[in-house]
CSV table of C-alpha atoms in Angstrom, one decimal:
chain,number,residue,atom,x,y,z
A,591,UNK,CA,40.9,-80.1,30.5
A,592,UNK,CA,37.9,-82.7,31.1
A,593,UNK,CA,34.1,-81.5,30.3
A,594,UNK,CA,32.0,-81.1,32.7
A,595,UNK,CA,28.9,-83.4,32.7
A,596,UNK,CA,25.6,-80.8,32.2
A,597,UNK,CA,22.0,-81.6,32.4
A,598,UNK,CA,21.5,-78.2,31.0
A,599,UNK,CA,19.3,-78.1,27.9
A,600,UNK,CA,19.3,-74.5,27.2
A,601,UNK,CA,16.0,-73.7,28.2
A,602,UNK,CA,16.7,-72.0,31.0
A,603,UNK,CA,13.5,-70.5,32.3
A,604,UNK,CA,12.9,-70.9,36.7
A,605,UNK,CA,9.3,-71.9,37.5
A,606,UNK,CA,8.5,-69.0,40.0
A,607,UNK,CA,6.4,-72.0,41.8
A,608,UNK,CA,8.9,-74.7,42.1
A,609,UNK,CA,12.1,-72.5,41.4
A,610,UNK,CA,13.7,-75.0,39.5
A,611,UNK,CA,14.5,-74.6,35.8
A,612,UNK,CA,12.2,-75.7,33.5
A,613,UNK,CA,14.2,-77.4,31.4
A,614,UNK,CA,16.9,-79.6,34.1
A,615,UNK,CA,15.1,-79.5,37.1
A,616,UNK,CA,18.2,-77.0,38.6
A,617,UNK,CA,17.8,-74.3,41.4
A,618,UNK,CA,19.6,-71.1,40.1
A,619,UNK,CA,21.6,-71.7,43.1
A,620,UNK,CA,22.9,-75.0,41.9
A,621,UNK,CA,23.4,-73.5,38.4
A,622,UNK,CA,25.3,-70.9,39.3
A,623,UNK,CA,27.7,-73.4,41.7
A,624,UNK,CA,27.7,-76.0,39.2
A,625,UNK,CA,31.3,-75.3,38.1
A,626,UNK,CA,32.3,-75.6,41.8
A,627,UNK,CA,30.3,-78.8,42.6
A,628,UNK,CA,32.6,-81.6,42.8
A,629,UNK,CA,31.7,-84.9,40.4
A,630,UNK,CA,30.1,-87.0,43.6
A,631,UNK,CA,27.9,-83.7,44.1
A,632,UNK,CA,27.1,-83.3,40.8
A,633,UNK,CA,26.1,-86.4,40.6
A,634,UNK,CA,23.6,-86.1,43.7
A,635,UNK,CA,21.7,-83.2,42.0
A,636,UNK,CA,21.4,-84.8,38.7
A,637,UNK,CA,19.9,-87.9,40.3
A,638,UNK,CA,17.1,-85.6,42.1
A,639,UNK,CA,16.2,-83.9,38.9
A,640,UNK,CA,13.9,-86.6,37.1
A,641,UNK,CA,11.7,-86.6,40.2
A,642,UNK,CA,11.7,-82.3,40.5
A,643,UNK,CA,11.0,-82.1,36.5
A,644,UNK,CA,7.6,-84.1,37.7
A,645,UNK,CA,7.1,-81.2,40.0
A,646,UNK,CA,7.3,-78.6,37.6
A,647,UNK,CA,4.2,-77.1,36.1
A,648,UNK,CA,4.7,-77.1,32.0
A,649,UNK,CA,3.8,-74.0,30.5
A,650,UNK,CA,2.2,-74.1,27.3
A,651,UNK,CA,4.4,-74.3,24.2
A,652,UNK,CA,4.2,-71.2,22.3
A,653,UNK,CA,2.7,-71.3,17.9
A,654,UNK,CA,5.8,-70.9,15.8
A,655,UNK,CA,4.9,-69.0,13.0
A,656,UNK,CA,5.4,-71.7,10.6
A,657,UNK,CA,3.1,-73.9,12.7
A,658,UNK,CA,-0.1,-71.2,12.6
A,659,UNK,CA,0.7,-70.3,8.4
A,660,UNK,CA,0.5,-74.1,8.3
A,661,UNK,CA,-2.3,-74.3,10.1
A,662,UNK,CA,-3.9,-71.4,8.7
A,663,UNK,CA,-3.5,-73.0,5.3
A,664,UNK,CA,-4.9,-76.3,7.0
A,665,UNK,CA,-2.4,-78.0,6.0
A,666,UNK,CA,-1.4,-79.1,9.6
């Protein structure tokens, strides 16, 4: 069995504005057919998904924990 090529980087997360995932640039429609896509489709999406990725609006990265004791020691 061959692998399927993925832009998926596990952060999958749809921006309610765009409705593509926050972290390929995928609709959930295309997620979910992904398996079904053939290669030259695939390829299609994947070539749309730098330009959508632009589109999307980045939300904020959350503090780790680590990050605000760090910080909180000033040693960040």
């Amino acid at each position: 069995m061959t692998a399927i090529e993925s832009p998926c980087i596990l952060v999958c997360s749809i921006d309610m504005k765009t409705g593509f995932c926050f972290g390929c640039g995928r609709t959930r429609d295309e997620i979910a057919g992904w398996i079904a896509m053939t290669p030259d489709v695939r390829r299609t999406v994947m070539a749309e998904l730098p330009a959508r990725l632009e589109t999307v609006e980045r939300r904020p990265r959350r503090e780790t924990r680590r990050a605000r004791m760090a910080r909180e020691r000033g040693t960040l």
